[in-house]
Amino acid sequence: MKVLTLNFLTCAVKTCKASSDSFPLHPKDAELASDDVELNPQLLVNLLPRIDWNALRTTSTELGFPQLPEQPPTAEELQADEKMLKDLHTLLMETQLMEGKLVCGHCGHEYAVREGIANFLLPSHLV
Amino acid sequence: MDYLIRFSQSHETFRLPEIEALAVIEGIDMKVVSYSLESPFCIVSLPSSAAAKQLIQRSILAMSVHELWGSGGDLSTVHSHVRETTSHLWERYMTCSFKFSIDSYQGSRTADEKVSIINSFAYLGFAGPIRMRGADEEFTLFEDWEWNSTPLGIPDPKYYYFGRYLGSGARDLPKKLDLKKRRYISTTSMDAELALVTANLALAAPGKIMYDPFVGTGSFPIACAQFGAVAFGSDIDGRSIRGDEKNRTLKGNFEQYGLLGRLGGMFTADLTNSPIRRVPLRYDGDGVTGRLFDGIVCDPPYGVREGLRVLGVRDPEKCPWVIPKGKEMYKDPDFIPPRKPYSFLAMLDSILQFSAETLVDHGRLSFWMPTANDENQEIPVPTHPYLEIVSICTQSFNKWSRRLITYRRIPDVEVDPRAMKAREERISIGKTADELNPFRKAYFSKFEA
């Protein structure tokens, strides 16, 4: 799964949804892979308002990528900034989480990621 | 100017919604002048020939689009119409190579008749070379015949249209994505043609984010990615995504079509306990914050060929050991969480609620649902105050049919708060699959009341 996906996912446990600690999930023992994907500036601009920037900064640091700026760029700034486009593209669209775990910062539940597919099914006592 | 769209005479109820969706995607102002489910010829009014070409280029159900030069109930009316409206255009085509052909729907002409009809257009005065292949301009006379006209001996069609060819649809795409040649499919994979139509109705396009919560082997995400969108998907059964973990996997399907770059992420999850980030519905949102998807496409399990289950224990009193056992075992990588049957109507409701919470303004939900053809057993189209129905298309089988329903997420300010208050959770209290699913019950009792 692309790193972008991590920005869309919280803990699946209903009682965790209210806690800000349940998002983003924290990668653990992560194995990353990199794909060659064609850069689509239109996609990144479209994504900008949907990305939770603070969560993305956390994820980026946790995966060992350079620190992102504190404030997200505006759509105009992003379009004009080739380096920013390239960096975001590499992080969100080209980097894949292949193996490891995603851990909820609130309840500590670990979701296994195998061959790029995370498993969010819950045992009955958490449903 | 008026343009003629030549549809294929199949999936009739899907054709106009598809073209209307394409007009939205391309931002083209289109007015339908004449259309009928019984005819493959549709007349629309468009701002330009360039717009007509653009409109049709990714249509699955339209074959071609033509600049309409004339039409009428008999040939002489067509000729006078052509003379009246297009004589100023003829000069442009004086010297280019050209081709004339006749396209008869439900009828036929002998070769001699065809030649004499084509020769009756001699007054156009085109002097360029005639080329049957690769001509610069192609002119077609369309004939709309009564059904069964040849055996009935009907001499002439009921209507004629004459037009200049502009462009073709994407009728080759269903062949490219054909299930017969796809590496990995399952019993309920959606056929390529209808998956592509679904992606068109949901406005899949470059730069957009689409999601399928019942992804299976990935038919819908593949169709969306084919149109340039980045596709996400999930399924309660991870095995369908993983396949055999070698060649036959969902990812392998994307690879087969060269779409790997547009595969966003796939994960195992249950829609009723979804990990997707959401914010509660409100009436004054900015239309963007907290909402992720441009489109949601899915074919939820009907509970007939594919069971309809969600996480949970069906009868905790009967099997009290299941929950404690799960508590003990759930960290085991091989642990499979228990699942229980779920109400089909509640599932439809969950899809609508989820879509209202995650679609951006004017984003679309397109999903398939089955219904009995008998009016008394018909399952009503589900509604939600945040979603406006755009189109309902029907594919009919013997005693049941399935519908492709498309909704538009309306902006918060347009939502009627009273409608939201009035909306009551319709959670069924049944336990068995039949009690929970009126369609399943009717299906297995052969739709007999």
XYZ file of C-alpha atoms in Angstrom:
576
model
C 0.000 0.000 0.000
C 1.170 3.485 -0.868
C 2.173 5.714 2.046
C -0.746 7.949 1.024
C -3.048 5.206 2.334
C -1.668 5.691 5.856
C -3.082 9.204 5.824
C -6.570 7.758 5.218
C -6.511 5.098 7.937
C -7.267 5.271 11.649
C -7.719 2.523 14.225
C -10.770 0.416 13.313
C -11.886 0.036 16.946
C -14.978 2.223 17.416
C -14.035 3.423 20.911
C -10.697 4.708 19.545
C -12.273 6.927 16.891
C -12.842 9.788 19.345
C -9.208 9.857 20.445
C -6.706 11.924 18.488
C -4.058 9.317 19.371
C -5.704 6.754 17.061
C -4.560 8.681 13.970
C -2.176 8.309 12.261
C -1.319 4.695 12.912
C 2.364 4.211 13.670
C 4.385 1.914 11.401
C 6.444 -0.687 13.261
C 9.142 -2.968 11.777
C 8.240 -1.407 8.434
C 9.722 -2.743 5.213
C 9.390 -0.223 2.412
C 9.576 -0.641 -1.338
C 9.768 1.984 -4.036
C 7.909 1.979 -7.353
C 8.503 4.145 -10.365
C 5.305 6.132 -10.871
C 4.750 8.981 -13.286
C 4.424 12.319 -11.495
C 0.911 13.772 -11.726
C 0.860 17.348 -10.340
C -2.925 17.541 -10.788
C -3.343 14.551 -8.466
C -1.141 16.060 -5.757
C -2.981 19.383 -5.898
C -6.276 17.500 -5.693
C -4.950 15.530 -2.704
C -3.699 18.547 -0.779
C -6.976 19.518 0.950
C -7.650 15.880 1.873
C -4.326 15.177 3.483
C -4.067 15.627 7.224
C -0.763 17.493 7.164
C 0.212 16.931 10.787
C -0.383 13.213 10.431
C 1.652 13.152 7.230
C 4.545 14.898 8.996
C 4.456 12.248 11.713
C 4.352 9.389 9.194
C 7.120 10.911 7.094
C 9.441 11.226 10.115
C 8.587 7.767 11.415
C 9.438 6.203 8.067
C 12.775 8.034 7.987
C 11.929 10.637 5.362
C 13.130 14.253 5.692
C 11.037 16.494 7.930
C 8.164 18.174 6.062
C 7.534 21.901 6.601
C 5.210 22.797 9.482
C 2.523 24.262 7.264
C 1.157 22.604 4.130
C 1.779 24.504 0.874
C -1.189 26.148 -0.814
C -2.256 24.753 -4.182
C -0.475 27.629 -5.982
C 2.714 27.191 -3.967
C 2.723 23.467 -4.634
C 2.252 23.886 -8.381
C 5.133 26.328 -8.549
C 7.497 24.303 -6.359
C 8.957 21.478 -8.394
C 11.014 20.092 -5.546
C 8.022 19.967 -3.206
C 5.973 18.193 -5.902
C 8.741 15.659 -6.420
C 9.238 15.056 -2.676
C 5.521 14.598 -1.986
C 5.191 12.373 -5.036
C 8.048 10.158 -3.844
C 6.624 9.897 -0.338
C 2.911 9.496 -1.121
C 2.786 7.752 -4.480
C 6.083 5.922 -4.988
C 6.839 4.568 -1.529
C 5.029 1.397 -0.560
C 4.643 -0.191 2.853
C 5.129 -3.907 2.182
C 5.604 -5.643 5.535
C 5.330 -4.706 9.183
C 2.666 -3.511 11.575
C 0.482 -0.465 12.044
C 0.017 0.394 15.690
C -2.781 2.446 17.254
C -1.389 5.091 19.590
C -4.499 4.905 21.771
C -5.339 1.222 22.344
C -2.053 -0.267 21.146
C -3.762 -2.676 18.745
C -1.356 -3.888 16.058
C -2.597 -4.357 12.507
C -0.385 -6.674 10.499
C 0.737 -5.686 6.991
C 1.643 -8.587 4.753
C 2.697 -8.237 1.106
C 1.444 -4.675 1.101
C -2.019 -5.608 2.380
C -2.996 -4.468 5.877
C -5.502 -6.451 7.894
C -8.051 -4.381 9.827
C -10.368 -7.191 10.901
C -11.101 -7.138 14.617
C -11.701 -9.950 17.085
C -15.225 -10.081 18.509
C -14.408 -8.435 21.833
C -13.353 -5.259 19.999
C -16.345 -5.061 17.633
C -25.355 22.554 -33.667
C -26.994 19.138 -33.435
C -24.985 15.937 -33.308
C -25.947 12.316 -33.707
C -24.673 9.746 -31.230
C -24.753 6.210 -32.561
C -25.228 3.958 -29.518
C -24.915 0.228 -29.384
C -28.361 -1.278 -28.847
C -27.511 -2.949 -25.542
C -27.681 -1.943 -21.857
C -30.224 0.646 -23.012
C -30.974 2.220 -19.631
C -27.261 2.860 -19.032
C -26.612 4.796 -22.237
C -27.991 8.241 -21.504
C -26.729 8.353 -17.872
C -23.270 7.450 -19.178
C -23.217 10.238 -21.774
C -24.589 12.711 -19.220
C -21.825 11.705 -16.798
C -19.209 12.205 -19.527
C -20.610 15.683 -20.196
C -20.031 16.466 -16.493
C -16.479 15.064 -16.581
C -15.546 17.043 -19.676
C -17.446 20.149 -18.598
C -19.515 20.209 -21.789
C -22.942 21.811 -21.967
C -25.130 19.125 -23.536
C -28.851 19.134 -24.313
C -30.628 15.978 -25.372
C -32.853 16.751 -28.378
C -34.242 13.281 -28.979
C -33.594 9.917 -27.394
C -35.476 6.665 -27.094
C -34.599 3.353 -25.450
C -35.797 1.581 -28.616
C -33.417 3.369 -30.968
C -29.611 3.461 -31.157
C -29.737 7.015 -32.567
C -29.664 9.932 -30.171
C -29.628 13.605 -31.150
C -27.884 16.030 -28.810
C -27.089 19.705 -29.003
C -23.437 20.591 -28.263
C -21.329 23.767 -28.475
C -18.851 22.438 -31.103
C -17.587 19.484 -33.100
C -14.472 19.419 -30.908
C -16.724 19.102 -27.847
C -18.620 16.254 -29.522
C -15.384 14.332 -30.099
C -14.229 14.977 -26.552
C -17.583 13.934 -25.093
C -17.602 10.552 -26.742
C -13.961 9.487 -26.505
C -14.293 7.402 -23.327
C -17.867 6.258 -23.745
C -18.330 2.505 -23.511
C -21.890 2.343 -24.859
C -21.679 4.941 -27.644
C -20.026 3.785 -30.856
C -19.543 7.075 -32.679
C -20.614 10.696 -32.948
C -21.510 12.547 -36.148
C -22.219 16.109 -37.186
C -25.897 15.946 -38.139
C -26.423 17.330 -41.651
C -30.023 16.314 -42.108
C -32.782 13.923 -41.130
C -36.296 13.001 -42.123
C -38.953 10.371 -42.634
C -38.024 9.899 -46.301
C -34.956 10.525 -48.467
C -36.283 13.643 -50.224
C -36.852 15.319 -46.849
C -33.269 14.423 -45.876
C -31.952 15.943 -49.129
C -33.862 19.183 -48.754
C -32.800 19.376 -45.080
C -29.138 18.862 -46.062
C -29.422 21.520 -48.800
C -31.036 24.015 -46.453
C -28.733 23.698 -43.469
C -25.310 22.695 -44.752
C -24.716 24.108 -48.259
C -22.234 26.610 -46.775
C -20.149 23.669 -45.474
C -19.832 21.713 -48.723
C -16.950 23.756 -50.057
C -14.687 22.576 -47.205
C -14.929 18.986 -48.389
C -14.593 19.620 -52.134
C -11.100 18.214 -52.590
C -10.419 15.901 -49.613
C -10.737 12.128 -49.938
C -14.073 10.829 -48.703
C -16.220 7.794 -48.058
C -19.979 7.234 -48.033
C -21.639 4.396 -46.180
C -25.079 3.269 -45.058
C -25.736 2.084 -41.509
C -29.082 0.259 -41.340
C -30.519 -0.583 -37.929
C -32.910 -3.572 -38.002
C -33.017 -3.540 -41.803
C -30.906 -4.119 -44.861
C -30.351 -2.931 -48.406
C -29.013 -4.697 -51.470
C -25.712 -3.454 -52.880
C -27.508 -1.878 -55.865
C -29.931 -0.005 -53.618
C -27.021 1.266 -51.543
C -25.209 2.610 -54.618
C -28.298 4.360 -55.928
C -29.009 5.922 -52.495
C -25.418 7.110 -52.198
C -25.547 8.513 -55.746
C -28.609 10.561 -54.806
C -26.203 12.707 -52.736
C -24.277 13.649 -55.916
C -25.477 17.279 -55.588
C -22.954 17.753 -52.723
C -20.416 17.954 -55.545
C -17.450 16.433 -53.727
C -14.672 16.057 -56.290
C -11.948 14.453 -54.145
C -10.893 10.806 -54.417
C -13.138 8.126 -52.922
C -11.328 5.958 -50.357
C -13.009 3.110 -48.544
C -10.156 2.987 -46.049
C -8.493 5.947 -44.373
C -10.619 8.615 -46.052
C -10.228 12.164 -44.734
C -13.982 12.498 -44.245
C -16.649 9.884 -43.754
C -20.329 10.485 -44.429
C -22.964 8.067 -43.208
C -26.652 7.676 -43.912
C -28.298 6.043 -40.887
C -31.539 4.165 -41.386
C -33.882 3.360 -38.511
C -36.098 0.433 -39.601
C -39.121 -1.138 -37.924
C -38.311 -4.272 -35.973
C -38.337 -7.442 -38.092
C -38.611 -5.394 -41.303
C -37.010 -7.912 -43.675
C -39.416 -10.832 -43.019
C -42.358 -8.416 -42.922
C -41.307 -7.036 -46.324
C -41.292 -3.393 -45.187
C -39.733 -1.458 -48.110
C -38.365 1.636 -46.361
C -37.033 2.653 -42.954
C -39.116 4.832 -40.662
C -36.430 7.498 -40.304
C -33.131 8.642 -41.835
C -30.213 10.637 -40.432
C -27.273 11.894 -42.483
C -24.046 12.985 -40.831
C -20.304 13.555 -41.000
C -18.196 11.292 -38.799
C -16.324 13.017 -35.956
C -15.047 10.418 -33.524
C -15.516 7.074 -31.829
C -16.167 5.902 -28.289
C -14.001 3.523 -26.307
C -15.653 0.304 -27.410
C -12.235 -1.378 -27.521
C -11.687 -0.953 -23.740
C -14.053 -3.779 -22.653
C -11.995 -6.058 -24.901
C -8.783 -4.882 -23.321
C -10.117 -5.583 -19.806
C -12.020 -8.727 -20.843
C -12.501 -11.126 -17.914
C -11.683 -14.091 -20.157
C -8.157 -12.813 -20.565
C -7.706 -11.432 -17.050
C -5.202 -13.371 -14.988
C -7.203 -13.456 -11.796
C -10.997 -13.395 -11.393
C -13.587 -14.950 -9.077
C -17.229 -16.027 -9.349
C -18.576 -12.525 -8.846
C -16.112 -10.388 -10.845
C -18.008 -7.645 -12.675
C -17.756 -7.886 -16.444
C -15.422 -5.365 -18.016
C -18.038 -3.443 -19.997
C -20.297 -2.737 -17.009
C -17.355 -2.050 -14.695
C -16.143 0.618 -17.136
C -19.646 2.116 -17.405
C -19.777 2.213 -13.593
C -16.441 4.039 -13.510
C -17.787 6.550 -16.051
C -20.944 7.146 -14.008
C -18.825 7.719 -10.893
C -16.772 10.284 -12.865
C -13.421 8.488 -12.550
C -10.743 10.686 -14.161
C -7.042 11.565 -13.924
C -6.091 12.969 -10.528
C -9.156 11.593 -8.723
C -9.317 9.242 -5.740
C -11.758 6.334 -5.954
C -12.638 3.646 -3.408
C -14.345 0.253 -3.562
C -15.301 -1.175 -0.128
C -16.155 -4.619 -1.614
C -13.180 -4.913 -3.893
C -13.012 -8.683 -4.505
C -10.615 -9.225 -7.392
C -10.558 -5.532 -8.260
C -12.844 -5.136 -11.310
C -13.993 -1.621 -10.353
C -10.626 -0.206 -9.259
C -9.123 -1.492 -12.519
C -11.828 0.250 -14.538
C -11.314 3.484 -12.544
C -7.526 3.279 -12.958
C -8.006 2.722 -16.687
C -9.615 6.184 -16.775
C -6.689 7.694 -14.882
C -7.917 7.683 -11.268
C -5.969 6.358 -8.279
C -7.962 3.474 -6.817
C -8.253 2.183 -3.264
C -10.139 -0.877 -2.142
C -10.902 -3.173 0.723
C -12.691 -6.436 1.320
C -13.701 -8.359 4.415
C -12.113 -11.426 2.836
C -8.388 -10.764 2.407
C -7.978 -13.937 0.373
C -9.740 -12.315 -2.597
C -7.137 -9.529 -2.612
C -4.160 -11.820 -2.071
C -5.225 -14.484 -4.572
C -2.603 -17.225 -4.706
C 0.071 -14.730 -3.557
C 2.028 -15.419 -6.756
C 0.746 -14.596 -10.230
C -2.968 -14.558 -9.665
C -3.477 -11.576 -7.351
C -5.369 -8.299 -7.453
C -2.055 -6.492 -7.829
C -1.163 -8.829 -10.692
C -4.309 -7.687 -12.515
C -3.180 -4.066 -12.290
C 0.221 -5.177 -13.529
C -1.314 -7.025 -16.482
C -2.909 -3.791 -17.716
C 0.059 -1.560 -16.911
C -1.916 0.315 -14.242
C 0.246 -0.444 -11.210
C 1.072 3.231 -10.625
C -2.620 3.940 -9.981
C -3.123 1.194 -7.418
C -3.397 3.276 -4.248
C -3.776 0.684 -1.526
C -5.736 -2.457 -0.749
C -6.550 -3.682 2.735
C -8.724 -6.190 4.566
C -11.549 -4.443 6.407
C -15.235 -4.568 7.219
C -17.395 -1.611 6.191
C -19.226 -1.612 9.540
C -15.867 -1.362 11.366
C -13.974 0.612 8.751
C -10.533 2.082 9.465
C -11.131 4.877 6.928
C -10.736 8.319 8.508
C -14.084 10.104 8.766
C -15.639 13.131 10.391
C -19.257 13.288 11.574
C -21.763 14.797 9.140
C -22.462 18.483 9.604
C -24.464 21.226 7.931
C -21.814 23.910 7.514
C -18.659 22.142 6.330
C -16.307 23.678 3.758
C -16.967 20.733 1.450
C -13.456 19.346 1.656
C -12.064 18.986 5.185
C -12.072 15.421 6.376
C -13.469 13.999 3.167
C -11.281 11.740 1.085
C -12.881 10.346 -2.026
C -14.048 11.691 -5.377
C -15.979 8.536 -6.049
C -17.101 5.295 -4.440
C -17.964 2.347 -6.670
C -19.050 -1.064 -5.503
C -21.064 -4.193 -6.046
C -21.920 -5.266 -2.482
C -22.543 -8.977 -1.829
C -26.206 -9.836 -2.295
C -25.992 -12.823 0.025
C -26.730 -15.260 -2.811
C -23.492 -16.210 -4.531
C -21.387 -14.313 -2.040
C -22.317 -14.337 1.650
C -23.113 -11.045 3.345
C -21.197 -10.951 6.597
C -19.680 -8.431 8.960
C -17.458 -8.778 12.020
C -19.143 -10.081 15.152
C -20.647 -13.184 16.706
C -24.034 -14.356 15.438
C -25.320 -15.780 18.694
C -23.118 -14.913 21.693
C -25.465 -16.741 24.102
C -25.282 -20.013 22.214
C -21.512 -19.948 21.803
C -20.250 -18.051 24.873
C -16.701 -19.356 24.378
C -16.142 -17.505 21.079
C -15.418 -14.054 22.516
C -12.990 -15.140 25.300
C -11.242 -17.465 22.843
C -10.833 -14.565 20.407
C -9.475 -12.398 23.198
C -6.850 -15.022 23.877
C -5.977 -15.842 20.274
C -6.328 -12.637 18.258
C -2.621 -11.826 18.147
C -1.912 -15.114 16.384
C -1.159 -14.295 12.697
C -3.472 -17.126 11.615
C -6.412 -15.971 13.723
C -9.558 -15.457 11.668
C -12.067 -13.164 13.421
C -15.639 -14.501 13.665
C -18.234 -13.062 11.319
C -22.002 -12.930 11.465
C -24.736 -12.562 8.821
C -25.835 -8.985 8.318
C -28.983 -7.352 7.018
C -28.770 -6.483 3.352
C -30.832 -3.344 3.870
C -28.665 -2.292 6.810
C -25.599 -2.842 4.614
C -27.053 -0.593 1.897
C -27.690 1.985 4.589
C -24.110 1.648 5.855
C -22.801 2.247 2.316
C -24.865 5.421 1.979
C -23.859 6.735 5.392
C -20.189 5.944 4.720
C -20.385 7.679 1.320
C -22.048 10.778 2.774
C -19.198 11.021 5.275
C -16.288 10.415 2.905
C -17.232 11.860 -0.516
C -16.213 15.408 -1.426
C -18.962 17.764 -2.623
C -20.421 16.552 -5.948
C -18.459 13.314 -5.544
C -20.400 10.276 -6.664
C -21.443 6.919 -5.279
C -22.297 4.265 -7.884
C -23.332 0.905 -6.599
C -25.156 -2.186 -7.773
C -28.122 -3.698 -5.970
C -30.438 -6.519 -6.917
C -34.223 -6.472 -6.861
C -37.054 -8.799 -7.781
C -38.879 -7.924 -10.993
C -42.232 -8.546 -9.304
C -43.508 -5.196 -8.027
C -44.665 -6.648 -4.711
C -41.209 -7.944 -3.863
C -39.271 -5.004 -5.230
C -36.616 -3.590 -2.926
C -36.908 0.197 -2.824
C -34.006 2.411 -3.864
C -32.264 3.478 -0.645
C -32.054 7.192 0.075
C -29.967 9.505 2.242
C -30.463 13.247 2.916
C -26.839 14.001 1.885
C -27.069 12.074 -1.372
C -29.100 12.990 -4.423
C -30.033 10.267 -6.899
C -28.488 11.009 -10.303
C -29.510 7.933 -12.271
C -30.909 4.431 -11.950
C -29.901 1.920 -14.629
C -31.316 -1.589 -14.802
C -29.900 -4.826 -16.125
C -32.728 -7.324 -16.280
C -32.459 -11.079 -15.802
C -35.298 -13.572 -15.764
C -37.038 -13.019 -12.431
C -34.731 -10.500 -10.910
C -32.662 -7.612 -12.090
C -29.823 -5.567 -10.784
C -29.704 -1.837 -10.730
C -26.776 0.510 -10.922
C -27.715 3.473 -8.748
C -25.671 6.654 -8.852
C -25.824 9.387 -6.220
C -24.234 12.807 -5.938
C -22.950 14.088 -2.591
C -24.671 17.428 -2.190
C -22.943 20.263 -0.308
C -23.764 20.446 3.413
C -25.691 23.712 3.089
C -28.183 22.122 0.681
C -29.059 19.333 3.094
C -32.434 19.531 4.810
C -31.779 19.049 8.560
C -35.353 17.820 9.030
C -34.786 14.999 6.559
C -31.714 13.991 8.540
C -33.679 14.024 11.791
C -36.453 11.983 10.243
C -34.004 9.385 9.038
C -34.233 6.535 11.437
C -31.764 3.734 11.665
C -33.358 0.721 10.035
C -31.422 -1.930 11.838
C -33.077 -5.279 11.455
C -33.264 -7.558 14.443
C -33.241 -10.859 12.536
C -30.429 -13.381 12.911
C -30.458 -15.766 9.961
C -29.402 -14.788 6.456
C -32.984 -15.118 5.149
C -34.521 -12.973 7.877
C -31.951 -10.301 7.233
C -32.112 -10.257 3.485
C -35.454 -10.024 1.662
C -33.720 -10.387 -1.699
C -31.963 -13.603 -0.695
C -35.223 -15.026 0.645
C -37.105 -14.191 -2.555
C -34.269 -15.508 -4.730
C -34.219 -18.925 -3.090
C -38.004 -19.212 -3.062
C -37.870 -18.532 -6.813
C -39.662 -15.188 -6.445
C -42.971 -16.883 -5.705
C -45.036 -14.793 -3.335
